[in-house]
């Protein structure tokens, strides 16, 4: 029954391609962001759980 319903939809074969493209574009974008991110920002975020007081270093976040 599911096969008959899905086969009756026009151009349904495009949906897996679109979802794969969204998936790949998202992870390529995340990879590029990780490569280009400022190292001071990464160090600041890495040390945040250990800080007792919130601090604003370089304007990355508003406290």
CSV table of C-alpha atoms in Angstrom, one decimal:
chain,number,residue,atom,x,y,z
A,1,UNK,CA,0.0,0.0,0.0
A,2,UNK,CA,2.8,2.4,0.9
A,3,UNK,CA,4.5,1.7,-2.4
A,4,UNK,CA,1.3,2.5,-4.3
A,5,UNK,CA,0.8,5.8,-2.5
A,6,UNK,CA,4.4,6.9,-3.0
A,7,UNK,CA,4.5,5.9,-6.6
A,8,UNK,CA,1.4,8.0,-7.3
A,9,UNK,CA,3.2,11.2,-6.3
A,10,UNK,CA,4.7,13.0,-9.2
A,11,UNK,CA,8.4,13.8,-9.2
A,12,UNK,CA,8.9,12.0,-5.8
A,13,UNK,CA,12.4,10.8,-6.9
A,14,UNK,CA,13.7,14.4,-6.5
A,15,UNK,CA,13.1,14.4,-2.7
A,16,UNK,CA,16.0,12.1,-1.7
A,17,UNK,CA,18.3,14.1,-3.9
A,18,UNK,CA,17.3,17.3,-2.3
A,19,UNK,CA,17.7,15.9,1.2
A,20,UNK,CA,21.1,14.6,0.4
A,21,UNK,CA,22.2,18.0,-1.0
A,22,UNK,CA,21.0,19.7,2.1
A,23,UNK,CA,22.9,17.2,4.3
A,24,UNK,CA,26.1,17.6,2.3
A,25,UNK,CA,25.9,21.4,2.0
A,26,UNK,CA,25.3,21.7,5.8
A,27,UNK,CA,28.4,19.6,6.7
A,28,UNK,CA,30.6,21.3,4.2
A,29,UNK,CA,29.5,24.6,5.6
A,30,UNK,CA,30.3,23.4,9.2
A,31,UNK,CA,33.7,22.1,8.0
A,32,UNK,CA,34.5,25.5,6.5
A,33,UNK,CA,33.4,27.3,9.6
A,34,UNK,CA,35.6,25.0,11.8
A,35,UNK,CA,38.6,25.7,9.6
A,36,UNK,CA,38.0,29.5,9.6
A,37,UNK,CA,36.9,30.1,13.2
A,38,UNK,CA,39.0,32.5,15.3
A,39,UNK,CA,41.1,30.5,17.7
A,40,UNK,CA,40.5,33.0,20.5
A,41,UNK,CA,36.8,32.3,20.2
A,42,UNK,CA,37.4,28.5,20.5
A,43,UNK,CA,39.7,29.0,23.5
A,44,UNK,CA,37.1,31.3,25.2
A,45,UNK,CA,34.3,28.7,24.6
A,46,UNK,CA,36.6,25.9,25.8
A,47,UNK,CA,37.3,27.7,29.1
A,48,UNK,CA,33.7,28.8,29.8
A,49,UNK,CA,32.6,25.8,31.8
A,50,UNK,CA,35.5,26.3,34.3
A,51,UNK,CA,34.8,30.0,34.8
A,52,UNK,CA,32.8,30.9,38.0
A,53,UNK,CA,32.0,34.4,36.7
A,54,UNK,CA,30.7,35.2,33.2
A,55,UNK,CA,33.1,37.3,31.3
A,56,UNK,CA,32.9,39.1,27.9
A,57,UNK,CA,36.1,38.6,26.0
A,58,UNK,CA,36.2,40.2,22.6
A,59,UNK,CA,32.5,40.7,22.3
A,60,UNK,CA,31.6,37.2,21.3
A,61,UNK,CA,28.6,37.0,23.5
A,62,UNK,CA,26.5,39.4,25.6
A,63,UNK,CA,26.4,38.6,29.3
